[in-house]
């Protein structure tokens, strides 16, 4: 029985991935939104590593929390570099997890793809991308931090240009720019189960 269920789940997964990456056809056109909902954001493919325009900047995601203490006072933590935490988990590991490599990066891409430069949602997936990013932050912080309960979180990105090779003759800036999101209220339900 269990083997049959696993076989069906694997077959459905492979079919969804195939329909996502295959050229447009009758089946993918008819079930495109279902396939897209299944694939995004966890299984989405990103080919920006290759031509014609590889990534030319390093993007790090930072977060901080507002903590309510038992005595009624509140504290704001400093910015925590979540990307650096993932990088540290990958460095020296011959078999790094997919989560450490891609979860945070894809969540940020999902957010920026569904919001404008003023952090306003541009479509139906905006709320989902916010919830996804918020839950990742809460899985890192937990519901309690520094002796209090986490009440709000804030996320920002730090974008630093990658210098072109010396032979290119291109000019480039080296200044890091930040995109700061508004504070999001959170509670214990925002911590994913098992985190």
PDB file of C-alpha atoms in Angstrom:
ATOM      1  CA  UNK A   1       0.000   0.000   0.000  1.00  0.00           C
ATOM      2  CA  UNK A   2       2.690   2.502   1.051  1.00  0.00           C
ATOM      3  CA  UNK A   3       4.810   1.627  -1.972  1.00  0.00           C
ATOM      4  CA  UNK A   4       1.829   2.309  -4.231  1.00  0.00           C
ATOM      5  CA  UNK A   5       1.212   5.721  -2.644  1.00  0.00           C
ATOM      6  CA  UNK A   6       4.902   6.664  -2.952  1.00  0.00           C
ATOM      7  CA  UNK A   7       4.923   5.529  -6.591  1.00  0.00           C
ATOM      8  CA  UNK A   8       1.865   7.664  -7.409  1.00  0.00           C
ATOM      9  CA  UNK A   9       3.343  10.723  -5.620  1.00  0.00           C
ATOM     10  CA  UNK A  10       6.653  10.359  -7.489  1.00  0.00           C
ATOM     11  CA  UNK A  11       4.826   9.965 -10.798  1.00  0.00           C
ATOM     12  CA  UNK A  12       2.730  13.106 -10.148  1.00  0.00           C
ATOM     13  CA  UNK A  13       5.837  15.073  -9.160  1.00  0.00           C
ATOM     14  CA  UNK A  14       7.748  13.999 -12.264  1.00  0.00           C
ATOM     15  CA  UNK A  15       4.764  14.802 -14.477  1.00  0.00           C
ATOM     16  CA  UNK A  16       4.429  18.298 -12.969  1.00  0.00           C
ATOM     17  CA  UNK A  17       8.144  19.019 -13.401  1.00  0.00           C
ATOM     18  CA  UNK A  18       8.055  17.719 -16.963  1.00  0.00           C
ATOM     19  CA  UNK A  19       5.049  19.895 -17.842  1.00  0.00           C
ATOM     20  CA  UNK A  20       6.794  22.910 -16.286  1.00  0.00           C
ATOM     21  CA  UNK A  21      10.043  22.568 -18.264  1.00  0.00           C
ATOM     22  CA  UNK A  22       8.657  21.114 -21.501  1.00  0.00           C
ATOM     23  CA  UNK A  23       7.763  23.341 -24.455  1.00  0.00           C
ATOM     24  CA  UNK A  24       4.180  24.571 -24.510  1.00  0.00           C
ATOM     25  CA  UNK A  25       1.756  21.814 -25.422  1.00  0.00           C
ATOM     26  CA  UNK A  26      -1.950  21.078 -25.107  1.00  0.00           C
ATOM     27  CA  UNK A  27      -1.689  19.595 -21.608  1.00  0.00           C
ATOM     28  CA  UNK A  28       0.591  22.313 -20.208  1.00  0.00           C
ATOM     29  CA  UNK A  29      -1.666  25.024 -21.666  1.00  0.00           C
ATOM     30  CA  UNK A  30      -4.791  23.507 -20.164  1.00  0.00           C
ATOM     31  CA  UNK A  31      -3.294  22.844 -16.711  1.00  0.00           C
ATOM     32  CA  UNK A  32      -0.708  25.660 -16.680  1.00  0.00           C
ATOM     33  CA  UNK A  33      -1.955  27.369 -13.520  1.00  0.00           C
ATOM     34  CA  UNK A  34      -2.115  24.059 -11.603  1.00  0.00           C
ATOM     35  CA  UNK A  35       1.413  23.174 -12.698  1.00  0.00           C
ATOM     36  CA  UNK A  36       2.670  26.655 -11.798  1.00  0.00           C
ATOM     37  CA  UNK A  37       1.046  26.512  -8.349  1.00  0.00           C
ATOM     38  CA  UNK A  38       2.704  23.145  -7.702  1.00  0.00           C
ATOM     39  CA  UNK A  39       6.164  24.135  -8.953  1.00  0.00           C
ATOM     40  CA  UNK A  40       6.461  27.639  -7.453  1.00  0.00           C
ATOM     41  CA  UNK A  41       8.274  28.573  -5.315  1.00  0.00           C
ATOM     42  CA  UNK A  42       9.812  25.340  -3.997  1.00  0.00           C
ATOM     43  CA  UNK A  43      10.735  23.649  -7.294  1.00  0.00           C
ATOM     44  CA  UNK A  44      11.169  26.627  -9.621  1.00  0.00           C
ATOM     45  CA  UNK A  45      14.067  26.543 -12.071  1.00  0.00           C
ATOM     46  CA  UNK A  46      16.375  29.526 -12.451  1.00  0.00           C
ATOM     47  CA  UNK A  47      18.913  29.617 -15.271  1.00  0.00           C
ATOM     48  CA  UNK A  48      20.451  33.032 -14.504  1.00  0.00           C
ATOM     49  CA  UNK A  49      23.782  31.371 -13.766  1.00  0.00           C
ATOM     50  CA  UNK A  50      24.281  30.899 -17.502  1.00  0.00           C
ATOM     51  CA  UNK A  51      24.163  33.092 -20.614  1.00  0.00           C
ATOM     52  CA  UNK A  52      23.031  35.505 -21.847  1.00  0.00           C
ATOM     53  CA  UNK A  53      23.169  37.616 -18.660  1.00  0.00           C
ATOM     54  CA  UNK A  54      24.648  35.955 -15.571  1.00  0.00           C
ATOM     55  CA  UNK A  55      24.073  37.477 -12.144  1.00  0.00           C
ATOM     56  CA  UNK A  56      26.285  40.486 -11.518  1.00  0.00           C
ATOM     57  CA  UNK A  57      25.518  41.174  -7.881  1.00  0.00           C
ATOM     58  CA  UNK A  58      25.514  39.483  -4.507  1.00  0.00           C
ATOM     59  CA  UNK A  59      22.227  39.719  -2.638  1.00  0.00           C
ATOM     60  CA  UNK A  60      22.108  38.957   1.073  1.00  0.00           C
ATOM     61  CA  UNK A  61      18.892  38.769   3.084  1.00  0.00           C
ATOM     62  CA  UNK A  62      18.916  40.176   6.621  1.00  0.00           C
ATOM     63  CA  UNK A  63      16.210  40.153   9.286  1.00  0.00           C
ATOM     64  CA  UNK A  64      15.610  41.622  12.708  1.00  0.00           C
ATOM     65  CA  UNK A  65      12.930  41.188  15.342  1.00  0.00           C
ATOM     66  CA  UNK A  66      10.990  43.217  17.843  1.00  0.00           C
ATOM     67  CA  UNK A  67      10.773  41.261  21.096  1.00  0.00           C
ATOM     68  CA  UNK A  68       8.231  41.828  23.891  1.00  0.00           C
ATOM     69  CA  UNK A  69       9.771  41.073  27.294  1.00  0.00           C
ATOM     70  CA  UNK A  70       7.824  39.747  30.304  1.00  0.00           C
ATOM     71  CA  UNK A  71       8.288  43.090  32.142  1.00  0.00           C
ATOM     72  CA  UNK A  72       6.381  44.908  29.363  1.00  0.00           C
ATOM     73  CA  UNK A  73       9.411  46.446  27.636  1.00  0.00           C
ATOM     74  CA  UNK A  74      10.297  45.851  23.996  1.00  0.00           C
ATOM     75  CA  UNK A  75      13.650  45.368  22.324  1.00  0.00           C
ATOM     76  CA  UNK A  76      14.708  45.491  18.700  1.00  0.00           C
ATOM     77  CA  UNK A  77      17.451  43.107  17.748  1.00  0.00           C
ATOM     78  CA  UNK A  78      20.225  44.017  15.362  1.00  0.00           C
ATOM     79  CA  UNK A  79      20.173  42.844  11.763  1.00  0.00           C
ATOM     80  CA  UNK A  80      20.993  39.146  11.371  1.00  0.00           C
ATOM     81  CA  UNK A  81      22.540  38.070   8.059  1.00  0.00           C
ATOM     82  CA  UNK A  82      20.452  35.006   7.201  1.00  0.00           C
ATOM     83  CA  UNK A  83      22.306  34.480   3.925  1.00  0.00           C
ATOM     84  CA  UNK A  84      25.620  34.283   5.809  1.00  0.00           C
ATOM     85  CA  UNK A  85      24.103  31.607   8.064  1.00  0.00           C
ATOM     86  CA  UNK A  86      23.152  29.546   5.012  1.00  0.00           C
ATOM     87  CA  UNK A  87      26.591  30.063   3.465  1.00  0.00           C
ATOM     88  CA  UNK A  88      28.241  28.871   6.665  1.00  0.00           C
ATOM     89  CA  UNK A  89      26.099  25.711   6.613  1.00  0.00           C
ATOM     90  CA  UNK A  90      27.172  25.046   3.005  1.00  0.00           C
ATOM     91  CA  UNK A  91      30.881  25.832   3.316  1.00  0.00           C
ATOM     92  CA  UNK A  92      32.933  22.657   3.743  1.00  0.00           C
ATOM     93  CA  UNK A  93      29.872  20.418   3.469  1.00  0.00           C
ATOM     94  CA  UNK A  94      30.231  17.934   0.588  1.00  0.00           C
ATOM     95  CA  UNK A  95      26.452  17.332   0.612  1.00  0.00           C
ATOM     96  CA  UNK A  96      24.770  20.633   1.510  1.00  0.00           C
ATOM     97  CA  UNK A  97      21.011  20.603   1.818  1.00  0.00           C
ATOM     98  CA  UNK A  98      18.761  22.091  -0.840  1.00  0.00           C
ATOM     99  CA  UNK A  99      17.215  24.234   1.900  1.00  0.00           C
ATOM    100  CA  UNK A 100      20.529  25.823   2.858  1.00  0.00           C
ATOM    101  CA  UNK A 101      21.368  26.466  -0.778  1.00  0.00           C
ATOM    102  CA  UNK A 102      18.090  27.765  -2.155  1.00  0.00           C
ATOM    103  CA  UNK A 103      15.201  28.316   0.274  1.00  0.00           C
ATOM    104  CA  UNK A 104      16.011  31.872   1.363  1.00  0.00           C
ATOM    105  CA  UNK A 105      17.286  32.981  -2.050  1.00  0.00           C
ATOM    106  CA  UNK A 106      14.202  31.685  -3.838  1.00  0.00           C
ATOM    107  CA  UNK A 107      11.906  33.225  -1.211  1.00  0.00           C
ATOM    108  CA  UNK A 108      13.518  36.618  -1.822  1.00  0.00           C
ATOM    109  CA  UNK A 109      13.233  36.180  -5.607  1.00  0.00           C
ATOM    110  CA  UNK A 110       9.577  35.193  -5.144  1.00  0.00           C
ATOM    111  CA  UNK A 111       8.943  38.328  -3.055  1.00  0.00           C
ATOM    112  CA  UNK A 112      10.681  40.733  -5.448  1.00  0.00           C
ATOM    113  CA  UNK A 113       8.925  39.123  -8.419  1.00  0.00           C
ATOM    114  CA  UNK A 114       5.511  39.762  -6.875  1.00  0.00           C
ATOM    115  CA  UNK A 115       6.117  43.285  -5.468  1.00  0.00           C
ATOM    116  CA  UNK A 116       7.089  46.631  -6.949  1.00  0.00           C
ATOM    117  CA  UNK A 117      10.002  48.827  -5.801  1.00  0.00           C
ATOM    118  CA  UNK A 118       7.797  50.321  -3.044  1.00  0.00           C
ATOM    119  CA  UNK A 119       7.074  46.792  -1.710  1.00  0.00           C
ATOM    120  CA  UNK A 120       3.456  46.839  -2.900  1.00  0.00           C
ATOM    121  CA  UNK A 121       2.008  43.571  -4.152  1.00  0.00           C
ATOM    122  CA  UNK A 122       1.632  43.442  -7.938  1.00  0.00           C
ATOM    123  CA  UNK A 123      -0.644  40.416  -8.124  1.00  0.00           C
ATOM    124  CA  UNK A 124      -2.359  37.554  -6.408  1.00  0.00           C
ATOM    125  CA  UNK A 125       0.885  35.931  -5.269  1.00  0.00           C
ATOM    126  CA  UNK A 126       2.050  38.931  -3.225  1.00  0.00           C
ATOM    127  CA  UNK A 127       0.470  37.818   0.059  1.00  0.00           C
ATOM    128  CA  UNK A 128       1.767  34.276  -0.431  1.00  0.00           C
ATOM    129  CA  UNK A 129       5.322  35.526  -1.014  1.00  0.00           C
ATOM    130  CA  UNK A 130       5.164  37.660   2.150  1.00  0.00           C
ATOM    131  CA  UNK A 131       3.897  34.742   4.212  1.00  0.00           C
ATOM    132  CA  UNK A 132       6.593  32.456   2.803  1.00  0.00           C
ATOM    133  CA  UNK A 133       9.393  34.908   3.602  1.00  0.00           C
ATOM    134  CA  UNK A 134       7.961  35.660   7.061  1.00  0.00           C
ATOM    135  CA  UNK A 135       7.770  31.944   7.921  1.00  0.00           C
ATOM    136  CA  UNK A 136      11.383  31.397   6.864  1.00  0.00           C
ATOM    137  CA  UNK A 137      12.488  34.247   9.142  1.00  0.00           C
ATOM    138  CA  UNK A 138      10.435  32.863  12.013  1.00  0.00           C
ATOM    139  CA  UNK A 139      11.854  29.372  11.464  1.00  0.00           C
ATOM    140  CA  UNK A 140      15.309  30.914  12.002  1.00  0.00           C
ATOM    141  CA  UNK A 141      14.381  33.121  14.986  1.00  0.00           C
ATOM    142  CA  UNK A 142      11.730  30.998  16.693  1.00  0.00           C
ATOM    143  CA  UNK A 143       8.789  32.435  18.631  1.00  0.00           C
ATOM    144  CA  UNK A 144      10.999  33.395  21.606  1.00  0.00           C
ATOM    145  CA  UNK A 145      14.234  35.351  21.344  1.00  0.00           C
ATOM    146  CA  UNK A 146      16.488  37.114  23.868  1.00  0.00           C
ATOM    147  CA  UNK A 147      14.174  36.259  26.776  1.00  0.00           C
ATOM    148  CA  UNK A 148      10.974  37.541  25.176  1.00  0.00           C
ATOM    149  CA  UNK A 149       8.313  36.801  22.587  1.00  0.00           C
ATOM    150  CA  UNK A 150       8.870  37.829  18.968  1.00  0.00           C
ATOM    151  CA  UNK A 151       6.029  40.194  18.005  1.00  0.00           C
ATOM    152  CA  UNK A 152       7.253  41.706  14.700  1.00  0.00           C
ATOM    153  CA  UNK A 153       9.959  41.003  12.139  1.00  0.00           C
ATOM    154  CA  UNK A 154      11.537  43.137   9.446  1.00  0.00           C
ATOM    155  CA  UNK A 155      13.454  41.939   6.401  1.00  0.00           C
ATOM    156  CA  UNK A 156      15.891  43.751   4.138  1.00  0.00           C
ATOM    157  CA  UNK A 157      18.189  42.870   1.280  1.00  0.00           C
ATOM    158  CA  UNK A 158      21.766  44.064   0.879  1.00  0.00           C
ATOM    159  CA  UNK A 159      22.821  44.184  -2.777  1.00  0.00           C
ATOM    160  CA  UNK A 160      26.520  44.481  -3.584  1.00  0.00           C
ATOM    161  CA  UNK A 161      27.769  44.630  -7.194  1.00  0.00           C
ATOM    162  CA  UNK A 162      30.242  41.964  -8.284  1.00  0.00           C
ATOM    163  CA  UNK A 163      33.329  43.476  -9.870  1.00  0.00           C
ATOM    164  CA  UNK A 164      33.752  42.631 -13.561  1.00  0.00           C
ATOM    165  CA  UNK A 165      36.978  40.919 -14.607  1.00  0.00           C
ATOM    166  CA  UNK A 166      39.931  43.310 -15.026  1.00  0.00           C
ATOM    167  CA  UNK A 167      40.127  42.703 -18.778  1.00  0.00           C
ATOM    168  CA  UNK A 168      36.526  43.865 -19.405  1.00  0.00           C
ATOM    169  CA  UNK A 169      37.230  47.579 -18.979  1.00  0.00           C
ATOM    170  CA  UNK A 170      33.762  48.060 -17.445  1.00  0.00           C
ATOM    171  CA  UNK A 171      33.262  50.576 -14.665  1.00  0.00           C
ATOM    172  CA  UNK A 172      31.313  49.503 -11.616  1.00  0.00           C
ATOM    173  CA  UNK A 173      30.162  50.764  -8.254  1.00  0.00           C
ATOM    174  CA  UNK A 174      31.010  48.937  -5.052  1.00  0.00           C
ATOM    175  CA  UNK A 175      28.447  50.494  -2.737  1.00  0.00           C
ATOM    176  CA  UNK A 176      25.957  48.165  -1.063  1.00  0.00           C
ATOM    177  CA  UNK A 177      22.334  49.229  -1.440  1.00  0.00           C
ATOM    178  CA  UNK A 178      19.509  48.157   0.859  1.00  0.00           C
ATOM    179  CA  UNK A 179      15.862  47.406   0.267  1.00  0.00           C
ATOM    180  CA  UNK A 180      14.052  47.527   3.597  1.00  0.00           C
ATOM    181  CA  UNK A 181      10.601  45.976   3.961  1.00  0.00           C
ATOM    182  CA  UNK A 182       7.992  47.161   6.472  1.00  0.00           C
ATOM    183  CA  UNK A 183       7.605  45.516   9.885  1.00  0.00           C
ATOM    184  CA  UNK A 184       5.361  42.436   9.810  1.00  0.00           C
ATOM    185  CA  UNK A 185       3.399  41.345  12.901  1.00  0.00           C
ATOM    186  CA  UNK A 186       4.032  37.706  13.822  1.00  0.00           C
ATOM    187  CA  UNK A 187       3.014  35.193  16.456  1.00  0.00           C
ATOM    188  CA  UNK A 188       3.615  31.546  17.305  1.00  0.00           C
ATOM    189  CA  UNK A 189       1.524  30.373  14.350  1.00  0.00           C
ATOM    190  CA  UNK A 190       4.111  31.873  11.984  1.00  0.00           C
ATOM    191  CA  UNK A 191       6.741  29.362  13.158  1.00  0.00           C
ATOM    192  CA  UNK A 192       6.541  26.341  10.825  1.00  0.00           C
ATOM    193  CA  UNK A 193       5.952  23.000  12.506  1.00  0.00           C
ATOM    194  CA  UNK A 194       9.175  21.193  13.260  1.00  0.00           C
ATOM    195  CA  UNK A 195      11.264  24.395  13.204  1.00  0.00           C
TER     196      UNK A 195
END
